[in-house]
PDB file of C-alpha atoms in Angstrom:
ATOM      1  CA  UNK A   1      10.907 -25.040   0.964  1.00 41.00           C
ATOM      2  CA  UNK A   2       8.317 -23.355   2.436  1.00 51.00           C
ATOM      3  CA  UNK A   3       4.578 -24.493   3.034  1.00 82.00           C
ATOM      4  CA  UNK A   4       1.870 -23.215   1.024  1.00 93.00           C
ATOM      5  CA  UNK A   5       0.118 -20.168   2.191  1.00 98.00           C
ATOM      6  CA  UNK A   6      -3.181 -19.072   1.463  1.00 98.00           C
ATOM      7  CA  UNK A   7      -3.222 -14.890   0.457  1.00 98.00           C
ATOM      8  CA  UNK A   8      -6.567 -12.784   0.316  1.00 98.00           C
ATOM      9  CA  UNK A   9      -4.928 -10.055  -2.232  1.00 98.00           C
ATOM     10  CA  UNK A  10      -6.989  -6.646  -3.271  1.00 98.00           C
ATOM     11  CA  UNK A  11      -6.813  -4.841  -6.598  1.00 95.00           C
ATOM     12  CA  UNK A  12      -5.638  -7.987  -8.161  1.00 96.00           C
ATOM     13  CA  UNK A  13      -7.371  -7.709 -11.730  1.00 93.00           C
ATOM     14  CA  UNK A  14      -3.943  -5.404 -12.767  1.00 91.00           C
ATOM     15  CA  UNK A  15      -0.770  -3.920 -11.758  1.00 92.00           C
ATOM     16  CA  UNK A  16       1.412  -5.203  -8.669  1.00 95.00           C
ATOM     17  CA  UNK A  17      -2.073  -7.208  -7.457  1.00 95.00           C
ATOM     18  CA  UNK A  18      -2.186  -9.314 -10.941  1.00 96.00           C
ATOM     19  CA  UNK A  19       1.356  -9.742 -11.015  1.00 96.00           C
ATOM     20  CA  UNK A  20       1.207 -10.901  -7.007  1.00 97.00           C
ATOM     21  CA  UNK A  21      -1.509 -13.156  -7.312  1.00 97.00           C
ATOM     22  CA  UNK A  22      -0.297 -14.885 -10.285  1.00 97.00           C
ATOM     23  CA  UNK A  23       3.224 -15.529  -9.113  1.00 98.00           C
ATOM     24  CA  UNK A  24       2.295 -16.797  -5.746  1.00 98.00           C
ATOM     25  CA  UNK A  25      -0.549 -18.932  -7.080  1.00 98.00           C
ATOM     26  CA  UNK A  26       2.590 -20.031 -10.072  1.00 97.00           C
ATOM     27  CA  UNK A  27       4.631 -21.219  -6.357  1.00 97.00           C
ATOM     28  CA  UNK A  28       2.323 -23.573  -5.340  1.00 97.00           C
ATOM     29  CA  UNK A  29      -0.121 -21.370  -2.928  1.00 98.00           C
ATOM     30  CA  UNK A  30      -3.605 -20.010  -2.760  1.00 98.00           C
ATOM     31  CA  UNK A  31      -4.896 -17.140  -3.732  1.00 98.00           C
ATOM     32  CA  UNK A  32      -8.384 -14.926  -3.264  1.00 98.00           C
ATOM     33  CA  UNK A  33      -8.316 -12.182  -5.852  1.00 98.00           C
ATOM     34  CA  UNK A  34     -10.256  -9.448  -4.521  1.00 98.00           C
ATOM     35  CA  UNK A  35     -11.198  -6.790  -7.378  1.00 96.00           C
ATOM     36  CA  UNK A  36     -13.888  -4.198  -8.978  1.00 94.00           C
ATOM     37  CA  UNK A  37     -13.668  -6.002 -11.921  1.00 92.00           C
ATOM     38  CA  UNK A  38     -13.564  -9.967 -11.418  1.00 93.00           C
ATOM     39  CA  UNK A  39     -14.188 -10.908 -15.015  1.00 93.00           C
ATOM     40  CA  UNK A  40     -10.590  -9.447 -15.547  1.00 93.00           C
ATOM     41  CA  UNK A  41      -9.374 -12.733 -13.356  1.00 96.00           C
ATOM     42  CA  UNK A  42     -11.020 -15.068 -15.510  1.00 95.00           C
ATOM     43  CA  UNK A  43      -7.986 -16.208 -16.735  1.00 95.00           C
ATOM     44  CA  UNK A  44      -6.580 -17.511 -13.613  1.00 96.00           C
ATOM     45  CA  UNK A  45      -9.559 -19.616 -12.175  1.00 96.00           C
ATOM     46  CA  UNK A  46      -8.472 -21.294 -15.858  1.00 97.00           C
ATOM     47  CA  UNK A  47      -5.145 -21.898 -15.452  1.00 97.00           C
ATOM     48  CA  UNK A  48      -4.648 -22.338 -11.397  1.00 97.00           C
ATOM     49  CA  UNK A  49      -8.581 -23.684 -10.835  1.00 97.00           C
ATOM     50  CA  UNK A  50      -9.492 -24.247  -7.115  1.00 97.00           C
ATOM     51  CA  UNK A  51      -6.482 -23.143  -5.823  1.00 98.00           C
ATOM     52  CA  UNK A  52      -8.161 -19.375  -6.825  1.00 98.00           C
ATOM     53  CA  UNK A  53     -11.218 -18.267  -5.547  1.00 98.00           C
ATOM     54  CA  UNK A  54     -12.037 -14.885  -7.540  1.00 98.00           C
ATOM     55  CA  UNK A  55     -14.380 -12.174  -5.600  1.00 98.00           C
ATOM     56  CA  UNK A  56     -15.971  -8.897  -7.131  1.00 97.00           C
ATOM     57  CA  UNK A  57     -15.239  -6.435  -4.307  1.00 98.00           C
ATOM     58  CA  UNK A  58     -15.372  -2.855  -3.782  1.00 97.00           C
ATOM     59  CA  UNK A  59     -12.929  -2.114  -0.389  1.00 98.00           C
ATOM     60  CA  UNK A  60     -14.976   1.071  -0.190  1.00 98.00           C
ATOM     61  CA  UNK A  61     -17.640  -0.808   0.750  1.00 98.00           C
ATOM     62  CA  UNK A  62     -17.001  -2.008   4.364  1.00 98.00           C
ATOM     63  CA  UNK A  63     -19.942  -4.588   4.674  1.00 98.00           C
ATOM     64  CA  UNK A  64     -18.400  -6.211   1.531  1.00 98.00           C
ATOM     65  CA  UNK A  65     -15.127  -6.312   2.922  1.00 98.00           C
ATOM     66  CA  UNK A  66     -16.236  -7.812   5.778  1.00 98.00           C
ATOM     67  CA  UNK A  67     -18.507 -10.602   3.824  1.00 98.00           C
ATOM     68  CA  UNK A  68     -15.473 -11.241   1.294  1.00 98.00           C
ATOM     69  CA  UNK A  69     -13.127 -11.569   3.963  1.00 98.00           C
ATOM     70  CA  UNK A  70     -15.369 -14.352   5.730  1.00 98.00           C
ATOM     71  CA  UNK A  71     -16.273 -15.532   2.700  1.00 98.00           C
ATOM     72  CA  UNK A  72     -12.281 -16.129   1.637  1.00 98.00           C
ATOM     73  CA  UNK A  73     -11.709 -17.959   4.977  1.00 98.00           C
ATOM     74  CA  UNK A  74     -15.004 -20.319   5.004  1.00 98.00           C
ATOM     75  CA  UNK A  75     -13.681 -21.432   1.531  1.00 98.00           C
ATOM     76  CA  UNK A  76      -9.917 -22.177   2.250  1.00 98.00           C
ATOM     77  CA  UNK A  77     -10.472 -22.465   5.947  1.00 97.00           C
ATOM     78  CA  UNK A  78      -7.396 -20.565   6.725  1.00 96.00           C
ATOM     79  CA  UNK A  79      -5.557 -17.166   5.740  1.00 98.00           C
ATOM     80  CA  UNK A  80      -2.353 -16.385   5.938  1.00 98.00           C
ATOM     81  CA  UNK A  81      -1.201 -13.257   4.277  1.00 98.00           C
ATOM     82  CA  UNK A  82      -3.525 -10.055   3.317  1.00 98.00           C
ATOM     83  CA  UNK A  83      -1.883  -8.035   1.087  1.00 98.00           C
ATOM     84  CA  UNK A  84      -3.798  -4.654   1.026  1.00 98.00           C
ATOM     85  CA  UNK A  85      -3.188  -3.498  -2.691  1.00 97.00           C
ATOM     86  CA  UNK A  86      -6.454  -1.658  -4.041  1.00 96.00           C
ATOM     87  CA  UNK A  87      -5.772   1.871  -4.499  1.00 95.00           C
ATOM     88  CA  UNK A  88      -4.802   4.988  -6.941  1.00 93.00           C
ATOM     89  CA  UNK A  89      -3.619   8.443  -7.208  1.00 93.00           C
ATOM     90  CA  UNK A  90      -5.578  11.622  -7.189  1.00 93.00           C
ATOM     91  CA  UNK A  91      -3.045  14.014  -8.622  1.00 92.00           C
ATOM     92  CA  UNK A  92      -2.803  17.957  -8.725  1.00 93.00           C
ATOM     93  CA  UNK A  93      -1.681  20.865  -6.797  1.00 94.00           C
ATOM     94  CA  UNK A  94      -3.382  21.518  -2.881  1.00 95.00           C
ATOM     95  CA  UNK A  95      -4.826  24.849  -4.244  1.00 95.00           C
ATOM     96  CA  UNK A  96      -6.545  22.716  -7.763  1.00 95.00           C
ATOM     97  CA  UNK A  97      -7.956  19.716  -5.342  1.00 94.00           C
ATOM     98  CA  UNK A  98     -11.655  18.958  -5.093  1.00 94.00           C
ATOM     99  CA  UNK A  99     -12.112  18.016  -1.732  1.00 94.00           C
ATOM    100  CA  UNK A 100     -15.195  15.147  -2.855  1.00 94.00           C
ATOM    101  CA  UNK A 101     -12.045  13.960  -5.251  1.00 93.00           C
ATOM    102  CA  UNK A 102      -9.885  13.935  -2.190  1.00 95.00           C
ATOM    103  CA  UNK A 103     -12.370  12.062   0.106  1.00 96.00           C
ATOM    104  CA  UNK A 104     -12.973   9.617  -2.672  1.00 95.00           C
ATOM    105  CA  UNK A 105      -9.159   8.563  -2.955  1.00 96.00           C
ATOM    106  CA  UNK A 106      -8.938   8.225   1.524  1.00 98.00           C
ATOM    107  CA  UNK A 107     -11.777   6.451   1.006  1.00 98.00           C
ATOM    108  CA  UNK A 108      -9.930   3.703  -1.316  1.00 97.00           C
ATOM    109  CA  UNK A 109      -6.429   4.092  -0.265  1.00 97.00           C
ATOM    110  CA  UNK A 110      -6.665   4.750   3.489  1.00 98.00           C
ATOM    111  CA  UNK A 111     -10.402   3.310   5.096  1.00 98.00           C
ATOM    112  CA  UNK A 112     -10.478   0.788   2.434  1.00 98.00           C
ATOM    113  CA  UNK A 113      -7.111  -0.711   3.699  1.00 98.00           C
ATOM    114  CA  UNK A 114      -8.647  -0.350   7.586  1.00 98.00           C
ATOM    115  CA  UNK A 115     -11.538  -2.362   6.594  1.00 98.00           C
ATOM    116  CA  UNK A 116      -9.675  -5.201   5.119  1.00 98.00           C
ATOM    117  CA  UNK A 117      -7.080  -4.741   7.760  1.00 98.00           C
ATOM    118  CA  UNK A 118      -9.763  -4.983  10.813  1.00 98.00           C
ATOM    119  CA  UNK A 119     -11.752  -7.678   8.760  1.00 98.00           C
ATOM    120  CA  UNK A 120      -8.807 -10.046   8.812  1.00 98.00           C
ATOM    121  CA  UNK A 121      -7.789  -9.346  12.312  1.00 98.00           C
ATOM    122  CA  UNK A 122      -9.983 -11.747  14.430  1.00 98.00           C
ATOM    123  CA  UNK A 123      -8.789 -14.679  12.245  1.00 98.00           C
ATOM    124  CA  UNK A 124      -5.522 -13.982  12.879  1.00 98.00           C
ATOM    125  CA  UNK A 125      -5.682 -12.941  16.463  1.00 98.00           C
ATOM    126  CA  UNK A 126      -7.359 -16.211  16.934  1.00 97.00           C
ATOM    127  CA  UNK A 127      -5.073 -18.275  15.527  1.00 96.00           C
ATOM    128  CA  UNK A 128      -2.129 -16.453  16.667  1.00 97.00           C
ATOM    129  CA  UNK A 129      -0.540 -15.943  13.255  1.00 98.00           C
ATOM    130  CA  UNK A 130      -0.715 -14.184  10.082  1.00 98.00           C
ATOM    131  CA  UNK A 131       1.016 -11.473   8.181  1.00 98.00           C
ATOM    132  CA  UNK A 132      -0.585  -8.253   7.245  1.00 98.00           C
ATOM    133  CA  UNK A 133       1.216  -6.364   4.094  1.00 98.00           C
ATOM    134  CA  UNK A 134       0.331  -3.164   3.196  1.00 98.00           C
ATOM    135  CA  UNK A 135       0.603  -0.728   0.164  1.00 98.00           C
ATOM    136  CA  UNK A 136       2.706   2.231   0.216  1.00 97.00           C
ATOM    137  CA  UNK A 137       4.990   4.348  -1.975  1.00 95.00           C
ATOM    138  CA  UNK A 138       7.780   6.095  -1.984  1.00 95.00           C
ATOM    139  CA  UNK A 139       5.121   9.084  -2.215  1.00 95.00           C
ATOM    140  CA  UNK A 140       4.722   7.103   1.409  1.00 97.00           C
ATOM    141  CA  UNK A 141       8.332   8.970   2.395  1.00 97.00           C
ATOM    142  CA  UNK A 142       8.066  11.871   0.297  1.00 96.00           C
ATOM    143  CA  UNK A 143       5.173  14.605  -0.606  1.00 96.00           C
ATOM    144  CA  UNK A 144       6.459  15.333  -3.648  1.00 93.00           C
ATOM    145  CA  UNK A 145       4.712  18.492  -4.993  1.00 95.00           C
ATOM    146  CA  UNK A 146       1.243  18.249  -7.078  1.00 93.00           C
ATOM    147  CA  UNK A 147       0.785  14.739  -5.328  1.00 93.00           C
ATOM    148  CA  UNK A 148      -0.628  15.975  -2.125  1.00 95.00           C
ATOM    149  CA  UNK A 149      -4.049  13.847  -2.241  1.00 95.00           C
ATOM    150  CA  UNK A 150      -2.139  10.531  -2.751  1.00 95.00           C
ATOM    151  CA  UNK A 151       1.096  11.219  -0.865  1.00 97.00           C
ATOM    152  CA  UNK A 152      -1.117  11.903   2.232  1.00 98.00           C
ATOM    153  CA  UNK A 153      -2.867   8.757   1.555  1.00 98.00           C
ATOM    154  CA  UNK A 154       0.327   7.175   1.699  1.00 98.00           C
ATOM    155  CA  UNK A 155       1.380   8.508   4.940  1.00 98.00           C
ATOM    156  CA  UNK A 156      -1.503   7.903   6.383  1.00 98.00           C
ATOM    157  CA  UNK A 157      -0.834   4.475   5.631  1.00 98.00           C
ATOM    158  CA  UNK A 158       2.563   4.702   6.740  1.00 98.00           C
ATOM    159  CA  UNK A 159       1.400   5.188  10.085  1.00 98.00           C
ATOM    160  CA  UNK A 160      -1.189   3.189  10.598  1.00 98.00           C
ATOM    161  CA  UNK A 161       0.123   0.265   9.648  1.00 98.00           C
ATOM    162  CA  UNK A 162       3.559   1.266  12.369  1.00 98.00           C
ATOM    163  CA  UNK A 163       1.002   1.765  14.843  1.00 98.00           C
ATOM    164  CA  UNK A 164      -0.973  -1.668  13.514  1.00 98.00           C
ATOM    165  CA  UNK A 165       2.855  -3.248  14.385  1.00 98.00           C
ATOM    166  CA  UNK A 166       2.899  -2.807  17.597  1.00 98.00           C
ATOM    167  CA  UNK A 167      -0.516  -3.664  18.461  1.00 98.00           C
ATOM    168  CA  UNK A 168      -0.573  -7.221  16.834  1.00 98.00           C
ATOM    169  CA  UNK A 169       3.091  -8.253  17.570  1.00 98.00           C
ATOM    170  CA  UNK A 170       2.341 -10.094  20.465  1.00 98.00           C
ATOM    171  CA  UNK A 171      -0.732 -11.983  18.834  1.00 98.00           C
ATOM    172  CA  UNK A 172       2.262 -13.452  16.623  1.00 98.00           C
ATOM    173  CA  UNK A 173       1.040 -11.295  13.591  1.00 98.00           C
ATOM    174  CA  UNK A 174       2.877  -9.589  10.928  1.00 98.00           C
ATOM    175  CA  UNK A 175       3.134  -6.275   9.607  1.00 98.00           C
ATOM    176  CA  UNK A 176       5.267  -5.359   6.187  1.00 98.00           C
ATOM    177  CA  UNK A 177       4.609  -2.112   4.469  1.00 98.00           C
ATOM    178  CA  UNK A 178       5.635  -2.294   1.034  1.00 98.00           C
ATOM    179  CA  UNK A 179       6.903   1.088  -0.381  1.00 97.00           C
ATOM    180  CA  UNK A 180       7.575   0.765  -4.474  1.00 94.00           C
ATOM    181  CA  UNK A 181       9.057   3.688  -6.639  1.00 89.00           C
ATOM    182  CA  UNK A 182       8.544   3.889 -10.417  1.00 85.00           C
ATOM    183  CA  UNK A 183       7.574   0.436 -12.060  1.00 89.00           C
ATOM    184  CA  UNK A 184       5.634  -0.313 -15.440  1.00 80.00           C
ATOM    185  CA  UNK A 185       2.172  -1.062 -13.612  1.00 80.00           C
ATOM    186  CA  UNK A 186      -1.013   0.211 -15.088  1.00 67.00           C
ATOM    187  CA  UNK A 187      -1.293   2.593 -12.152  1.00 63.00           C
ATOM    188  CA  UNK A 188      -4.492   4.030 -11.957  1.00 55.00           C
ATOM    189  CA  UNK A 189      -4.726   7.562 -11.634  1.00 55.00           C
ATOM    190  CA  UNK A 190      -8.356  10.079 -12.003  1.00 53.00           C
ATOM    191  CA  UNK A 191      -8.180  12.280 -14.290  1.00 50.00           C
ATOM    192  CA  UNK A 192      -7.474  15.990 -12.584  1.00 58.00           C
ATOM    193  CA  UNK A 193     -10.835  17.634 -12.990  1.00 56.00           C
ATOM    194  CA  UNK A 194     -10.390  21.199 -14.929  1.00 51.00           C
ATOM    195  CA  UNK A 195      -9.631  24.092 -14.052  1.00 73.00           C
ATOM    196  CA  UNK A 196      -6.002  23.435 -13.667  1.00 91.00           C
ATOM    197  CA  UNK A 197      -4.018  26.496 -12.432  1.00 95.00           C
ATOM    198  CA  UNK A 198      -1.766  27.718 -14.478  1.00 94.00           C
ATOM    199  CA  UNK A 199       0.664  28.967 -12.261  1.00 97.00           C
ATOM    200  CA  UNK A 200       1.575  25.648 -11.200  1.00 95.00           C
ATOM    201  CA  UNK A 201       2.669  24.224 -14.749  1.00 94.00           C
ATOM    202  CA  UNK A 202       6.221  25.138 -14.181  1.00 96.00           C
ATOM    203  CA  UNK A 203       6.130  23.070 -10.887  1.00 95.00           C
ATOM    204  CA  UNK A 204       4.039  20.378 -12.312  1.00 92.00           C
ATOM    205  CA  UNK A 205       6.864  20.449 -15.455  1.00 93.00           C
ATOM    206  CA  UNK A 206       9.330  20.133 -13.094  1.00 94.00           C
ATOM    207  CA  UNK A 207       8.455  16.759 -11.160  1.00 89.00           C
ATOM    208  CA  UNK A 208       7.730  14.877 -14.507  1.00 86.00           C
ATOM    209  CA  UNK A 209      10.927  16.041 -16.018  1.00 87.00           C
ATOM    210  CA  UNK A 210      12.270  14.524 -12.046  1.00 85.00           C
ATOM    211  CA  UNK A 211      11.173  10.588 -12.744  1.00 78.00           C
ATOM    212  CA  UNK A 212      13.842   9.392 -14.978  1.00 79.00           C
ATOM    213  CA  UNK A 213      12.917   6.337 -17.435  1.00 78.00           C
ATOM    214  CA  UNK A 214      15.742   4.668 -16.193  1.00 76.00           C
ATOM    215  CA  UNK A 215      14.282   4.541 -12.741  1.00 82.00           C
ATOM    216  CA  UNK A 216      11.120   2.304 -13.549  1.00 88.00           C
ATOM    217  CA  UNK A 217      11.472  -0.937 -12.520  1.00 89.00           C
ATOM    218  CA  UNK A 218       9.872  -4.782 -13.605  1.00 92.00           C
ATOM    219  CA  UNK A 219       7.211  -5.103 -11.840  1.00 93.00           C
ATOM    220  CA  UNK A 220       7.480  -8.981 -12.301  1.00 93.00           C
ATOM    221  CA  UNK A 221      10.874  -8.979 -10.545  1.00 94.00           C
ATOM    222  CA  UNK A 222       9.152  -7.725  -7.562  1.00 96.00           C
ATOM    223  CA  UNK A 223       7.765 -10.913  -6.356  1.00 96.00           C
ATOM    224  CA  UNK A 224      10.723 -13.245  -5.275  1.00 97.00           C
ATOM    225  CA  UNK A 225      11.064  -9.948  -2.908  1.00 97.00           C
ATOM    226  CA  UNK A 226       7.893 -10.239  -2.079  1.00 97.00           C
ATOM    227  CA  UNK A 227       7.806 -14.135  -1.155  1.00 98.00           C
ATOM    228  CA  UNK A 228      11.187 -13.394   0.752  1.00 97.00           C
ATOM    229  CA  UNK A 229       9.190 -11.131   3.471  1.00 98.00           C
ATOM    230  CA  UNK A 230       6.306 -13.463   4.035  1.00 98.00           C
ATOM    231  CA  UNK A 231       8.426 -16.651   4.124  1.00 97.00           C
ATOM    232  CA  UNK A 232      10.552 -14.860   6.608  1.00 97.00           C
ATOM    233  CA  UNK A 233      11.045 -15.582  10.297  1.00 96.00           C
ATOM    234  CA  UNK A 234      11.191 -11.791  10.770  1.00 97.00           C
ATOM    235  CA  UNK A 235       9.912  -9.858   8.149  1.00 98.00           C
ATOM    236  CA  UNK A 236      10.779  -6.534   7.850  1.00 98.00           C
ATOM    237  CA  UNK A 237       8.398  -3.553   8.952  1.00 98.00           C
ATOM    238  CA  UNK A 238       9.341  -1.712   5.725  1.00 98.00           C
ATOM    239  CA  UNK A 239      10.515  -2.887   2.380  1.00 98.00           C
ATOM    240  CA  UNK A 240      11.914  -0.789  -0.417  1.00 97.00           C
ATOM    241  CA  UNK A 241      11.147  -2.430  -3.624  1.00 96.00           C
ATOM    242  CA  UNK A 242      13.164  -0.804  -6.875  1.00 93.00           C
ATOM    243  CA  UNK A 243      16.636   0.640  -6.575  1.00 92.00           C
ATOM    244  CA  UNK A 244      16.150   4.172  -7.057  1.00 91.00           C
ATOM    245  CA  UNK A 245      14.367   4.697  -4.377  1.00 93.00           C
ATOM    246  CA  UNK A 246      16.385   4.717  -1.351  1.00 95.00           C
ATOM    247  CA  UNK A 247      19.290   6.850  -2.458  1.00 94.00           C
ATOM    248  CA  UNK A 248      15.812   9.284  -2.900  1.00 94.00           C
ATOM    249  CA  UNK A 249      14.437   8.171   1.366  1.00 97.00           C
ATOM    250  CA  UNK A 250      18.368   8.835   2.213  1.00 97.00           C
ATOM    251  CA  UNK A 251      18.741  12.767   0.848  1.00 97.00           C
ATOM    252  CA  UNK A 252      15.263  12.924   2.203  1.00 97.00           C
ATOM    253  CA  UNK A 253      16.413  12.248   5.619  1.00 97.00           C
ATOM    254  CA  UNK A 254      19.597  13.701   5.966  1.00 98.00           C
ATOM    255  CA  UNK A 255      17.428  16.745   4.490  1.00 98.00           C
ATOM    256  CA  UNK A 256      15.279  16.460   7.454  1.00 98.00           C
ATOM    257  CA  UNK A 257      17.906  16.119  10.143  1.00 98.00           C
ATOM    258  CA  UNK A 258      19.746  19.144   8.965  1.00 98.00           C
ATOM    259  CA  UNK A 259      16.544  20.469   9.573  1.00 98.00           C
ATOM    260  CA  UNK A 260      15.862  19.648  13.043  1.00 98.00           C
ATOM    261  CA  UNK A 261      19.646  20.422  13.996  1.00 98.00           C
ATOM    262  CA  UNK A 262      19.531  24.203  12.682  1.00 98.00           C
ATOM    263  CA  UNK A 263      16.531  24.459  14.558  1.00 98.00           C
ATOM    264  CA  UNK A 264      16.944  22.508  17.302  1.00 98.00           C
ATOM    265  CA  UNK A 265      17.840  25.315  20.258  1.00 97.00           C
ATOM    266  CA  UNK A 266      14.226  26.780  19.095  1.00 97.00           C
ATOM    267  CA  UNK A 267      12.502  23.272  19.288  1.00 97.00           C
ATOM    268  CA  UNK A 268      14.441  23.081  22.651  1.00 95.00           C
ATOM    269  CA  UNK A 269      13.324  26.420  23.933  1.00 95.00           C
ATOM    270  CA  UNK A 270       9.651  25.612  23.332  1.00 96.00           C
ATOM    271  CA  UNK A 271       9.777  23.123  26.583  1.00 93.00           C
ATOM    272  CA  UNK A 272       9.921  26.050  28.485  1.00 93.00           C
ATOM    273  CA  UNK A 273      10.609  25.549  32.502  1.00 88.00           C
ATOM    274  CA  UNK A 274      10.777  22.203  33.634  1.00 81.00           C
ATOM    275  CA  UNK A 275       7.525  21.766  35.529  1.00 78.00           C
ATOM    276  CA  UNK A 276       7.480  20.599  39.093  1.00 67.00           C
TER     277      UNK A 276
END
């Protein structure tokens, strides 16, 4: 049996974040439930009482980050997971994007997981432990047409949490990036702002008709997975969570090294002479 652990969990008024913050609260543990909306939460200060701490936050706004994380560590004097949840998709083809729409969703997705991330970081440097789980998607692995704005997003935190690995490893801290495919979440997505092009309906058509009902998983079932990783010795850098998914990172990849074999006598011919 594990001991108790103390998460500070963003976006938890709905999707994955509600259904994380209840479950690990329903195990025994602790949870700060970060959100825009706190009155959403009120349910759970009812049920679970001090062993929930409830904070209105906006991770756009760094100085509140900052303030919620201290805040969250004053109150339960420790932390021991951050699960970096808050975020949504900004859909539509490259060539229909606003760029202020595009800013706003890095500005959620990508700098407000940095803030949380580099909030939580001098607690857990300090006490040499603590495990830092991040939000991806399988639109982490793949830019899937018409999803440029979030699929970048998602790379972007691909990579910075890889590169967040290997800085904090030797601290003792923990990096998981969580990559989910299609689940029944209330995922937030803006509305596309008009006009939409035309010419990309057929495309646009085309990866709707590609996410198959049968793919979408419980979102509920995704917690024991989720309480597997941070009770783990060695947690995993990446975790998959639905089943239709990797068969999708797999074709992907053997896409991609097909790639780089066919053109691999050009890559190699770009090194040019062998400098002295």
């Amino acid at each position: 049996m594990s001991s108790s652990k103390v998460w500070f969990i963003t976006g938890a008024s709905r999707g994955f974040g509600r259904v994380w913050a209840e479950a690990a609260l329903k195990r025994g543990d602790s949870v700060v439930a970060a959100a825009r909306n706190p009155g959403t939460l009120d349910e759970l200060v009812k049920t679970y009482g001090d062993a929930v701490l409830v904070l209105p936050l906006d991770v756009t706004d760094r100085d509140a980050v900052f303030k919620a994380v201290a805040q969250a560590f004053v109150h339960f004097e420790r932390l021991d997971v951050i699960l970096c949840n808050a975020g949504y998709g900004y859909m539509g083809a490259i060539e229909e994007l606003e760029p202020e729409q595009v800013k706003a969703n890095f500005e959620t997705n990508v700098f407000g997981t940095l803030s949380v991330i580099q909030a939580a970081l001098p607690i857990f440097r300090t006490r040499r432990s603590g495990h830092i789980i991040t939000v991806s998607s399988i639109g982490g692995v793949i830019g899937f047409p018409t999803g440029g704005s979030y699929t970048a997003s998602k790379f972007a935190i691909e990579a910075m949490s890889e590169a967040l690995a290997g800085e904090v490893a030797p601290f003792g801290i923990k990096v998981t990036i969580l990559e989910p495919g299609q689940f029944a979440t209330e995922f937030r997505s803006a509305v596309q702002s008009p006009p939409v092009i035309e010419a990309y309906d057929p495309i646009r058509q085309a990866i709707r008709s590609s996410f198959k009902p049968g793919d979408v998983g419980d979102p509920a079932a995704t917690a024991a997975a989720i309480f597997e990783v941070v009770d783990a010795n060695e947690p995993p850098l990446r975790l998959v969570l639905g089943s239709s998914t990797i068969p999708k990172f797999r074709a992907v990849y053997a896409t991609r090294l097909s790639n780089w074999k066919k053109w691999e006598a050009v890559s190699n011919a770009a090194q040019g002479e062998q400098l002295a």
